[in-house]
Coordinates of C-alpha atoms and ligand atoms in Angstrom, one line a residue:
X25 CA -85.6 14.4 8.6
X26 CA -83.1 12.6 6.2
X27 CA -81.1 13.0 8.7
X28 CA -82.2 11.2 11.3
X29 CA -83.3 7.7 9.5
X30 CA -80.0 6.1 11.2
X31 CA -82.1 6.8 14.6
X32 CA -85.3 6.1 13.8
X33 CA -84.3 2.8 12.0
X34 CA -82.9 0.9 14.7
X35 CA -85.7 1.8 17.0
X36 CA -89.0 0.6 17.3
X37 CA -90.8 3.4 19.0
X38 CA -94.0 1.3 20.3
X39 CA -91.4 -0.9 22.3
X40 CA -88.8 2.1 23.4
X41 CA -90.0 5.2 25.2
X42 CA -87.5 7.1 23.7
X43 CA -88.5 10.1 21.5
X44 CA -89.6 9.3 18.2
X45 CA -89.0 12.6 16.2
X46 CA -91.6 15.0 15.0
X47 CA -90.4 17.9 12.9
X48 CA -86.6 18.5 11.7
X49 CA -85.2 20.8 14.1
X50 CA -84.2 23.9 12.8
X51 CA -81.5 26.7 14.5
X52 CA -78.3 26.2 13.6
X53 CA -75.9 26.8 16.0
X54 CA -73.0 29.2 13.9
X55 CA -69.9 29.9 15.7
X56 CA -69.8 32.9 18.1
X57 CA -73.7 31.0 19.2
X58 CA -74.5 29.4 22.0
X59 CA -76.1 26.3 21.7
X60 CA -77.3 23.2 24.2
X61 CA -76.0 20.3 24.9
X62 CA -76.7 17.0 27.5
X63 CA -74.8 14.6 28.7
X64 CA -76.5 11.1 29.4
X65 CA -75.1 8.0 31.3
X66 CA -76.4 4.6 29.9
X67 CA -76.6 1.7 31.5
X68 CA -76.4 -0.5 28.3
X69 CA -74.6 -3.6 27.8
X70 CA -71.5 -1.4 28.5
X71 CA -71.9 1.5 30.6
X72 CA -71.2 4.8 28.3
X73 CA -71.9 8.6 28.7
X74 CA -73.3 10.3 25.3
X75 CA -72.3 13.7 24.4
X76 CA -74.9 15.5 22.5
X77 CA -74.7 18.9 20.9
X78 CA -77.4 20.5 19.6
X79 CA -76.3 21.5 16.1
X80 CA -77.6 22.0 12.8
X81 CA -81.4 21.1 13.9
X82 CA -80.0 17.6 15.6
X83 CA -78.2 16.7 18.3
X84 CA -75.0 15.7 17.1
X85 CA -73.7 12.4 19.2
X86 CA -70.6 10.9 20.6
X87 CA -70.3 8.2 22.9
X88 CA -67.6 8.1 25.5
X89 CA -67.0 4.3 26.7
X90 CA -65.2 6.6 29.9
X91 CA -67.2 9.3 30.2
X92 CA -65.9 13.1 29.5
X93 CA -62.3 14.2 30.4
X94 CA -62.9 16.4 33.7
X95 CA -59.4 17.4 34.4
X96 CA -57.6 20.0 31.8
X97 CA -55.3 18.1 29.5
X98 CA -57.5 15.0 29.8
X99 CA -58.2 13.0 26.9
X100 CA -61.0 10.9 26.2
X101 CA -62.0 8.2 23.5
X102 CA -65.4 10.0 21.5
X103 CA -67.3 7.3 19.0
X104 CA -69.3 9.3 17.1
X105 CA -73.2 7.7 16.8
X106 CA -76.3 8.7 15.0
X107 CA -77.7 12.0 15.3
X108 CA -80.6 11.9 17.6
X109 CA -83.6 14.5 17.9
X110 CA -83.5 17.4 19.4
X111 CA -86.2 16.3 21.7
X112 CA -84.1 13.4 23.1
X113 CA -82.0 16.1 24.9
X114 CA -84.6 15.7 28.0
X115 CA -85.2 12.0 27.7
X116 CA -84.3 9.5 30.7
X117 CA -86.1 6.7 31.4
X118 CA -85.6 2.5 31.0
X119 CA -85.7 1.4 27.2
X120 CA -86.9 -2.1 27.8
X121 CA -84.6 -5.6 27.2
X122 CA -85.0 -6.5 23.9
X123 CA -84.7 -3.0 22.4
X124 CA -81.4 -1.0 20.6
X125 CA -79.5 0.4 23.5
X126 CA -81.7 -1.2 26.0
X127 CA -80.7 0.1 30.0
X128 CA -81.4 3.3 32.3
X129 CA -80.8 6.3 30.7
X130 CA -80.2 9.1 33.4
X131 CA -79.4 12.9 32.4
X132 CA -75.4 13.4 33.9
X133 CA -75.3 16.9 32.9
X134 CA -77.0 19.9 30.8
X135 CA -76.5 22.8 30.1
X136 CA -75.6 25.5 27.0
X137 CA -72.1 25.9 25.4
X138 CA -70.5 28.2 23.3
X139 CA -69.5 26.8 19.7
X140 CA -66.0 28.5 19.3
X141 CA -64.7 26.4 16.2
X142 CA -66.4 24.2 13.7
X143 CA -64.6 21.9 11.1
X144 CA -65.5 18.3 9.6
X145 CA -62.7 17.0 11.6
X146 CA -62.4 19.3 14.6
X147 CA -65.1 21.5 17.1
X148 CA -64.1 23.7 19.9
X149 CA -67.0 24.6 22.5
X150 CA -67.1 25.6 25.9
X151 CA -69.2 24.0 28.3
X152 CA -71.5 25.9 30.6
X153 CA -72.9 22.5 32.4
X154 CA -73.3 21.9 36.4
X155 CA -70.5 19.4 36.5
X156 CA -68.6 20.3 33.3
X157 CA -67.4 23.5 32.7
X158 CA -64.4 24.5 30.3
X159 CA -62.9 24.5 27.4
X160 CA -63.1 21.2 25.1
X161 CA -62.1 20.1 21.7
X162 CA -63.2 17.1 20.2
X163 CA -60.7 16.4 16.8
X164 CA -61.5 13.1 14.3
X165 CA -58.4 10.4 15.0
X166 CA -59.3 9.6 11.1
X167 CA -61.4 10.5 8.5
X168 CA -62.7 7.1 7.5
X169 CA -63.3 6.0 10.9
X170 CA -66.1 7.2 14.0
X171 CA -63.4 7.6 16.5
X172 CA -62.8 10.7 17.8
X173 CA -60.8 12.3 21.1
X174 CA -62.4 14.5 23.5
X175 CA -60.0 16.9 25.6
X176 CA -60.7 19.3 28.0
X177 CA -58.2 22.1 27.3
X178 CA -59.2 24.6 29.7
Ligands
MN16 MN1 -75.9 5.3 24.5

């Protein structure tokens, strides 16, 4: 669960319908494994899209301040965030005013994908979604910093 205090800290789960987490997940998703992932659109302060991949018990999390790449060779700005709960992979719903991330939360696109490559600064999946499909690679622009690119390679 150690994992998962940056998300449960800045939320106050009798304000926010969002998840609050129950047990760690567990299923790691090894490469050559299929895995899930979701795609949300938030109406926050600024409109975003999180990319979540289900991945070693969490759902790992970028957001994307312009939503995924959907043509190949398309790059796309990736701020990795908090992992979230595996149970937040069917959440959408209003989180009120007043709350962290507050705005409509609607589910863009699901689906599994296929972990290909797995690095600290690089994955490689393929996405088996209703309005993504391909090839993507998301690669760290440093290691200090939360910024990552997202590119759709195939
Ligand atoms: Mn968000």
């Amino acid at each position: 669960m150690k994992k998962l205090t940056g998300y449960t800290e800045k939320r106050d789960f009798s304000r926010s319908p969002e998840p609050e987490p129950e047990k760690p997940g567990t299923g790691t998703v090894h490469p050559g494994a299929e895995g899930r992932f979701v795609i949300q659109e938030h109406h926050a302060r600024r409109l975003h899209w999180d990319f979540r991949l289900e991945m070693d018990g969490v759902l790992k999390s970028w957001a994307l301040p312009k939503g995924p790449p959907r043509e190949k060779g398309e790059r796309r700005l990736a701020v990795e965030v908090e992992d979230h709960p595996l149970e937040y992979m069917n959440f959408q719903g209003v989180i009120p005013e007043g709350n962290y991330g507050a705005g409509e939360v609607i589910i863009w696109d699901r689906g599994l994908y296929a972990l290909l490559e797995k690095k600290p600064e690089k994955i490689k999946v393929v996405l088996k979604g209703k309005r993504l499909e391909g090839a993507f690679i998301l690669i760290r622009k440093s290691k200090e910093e939360n910024n990552w690119l997202i590119i759709k390679y195939q």
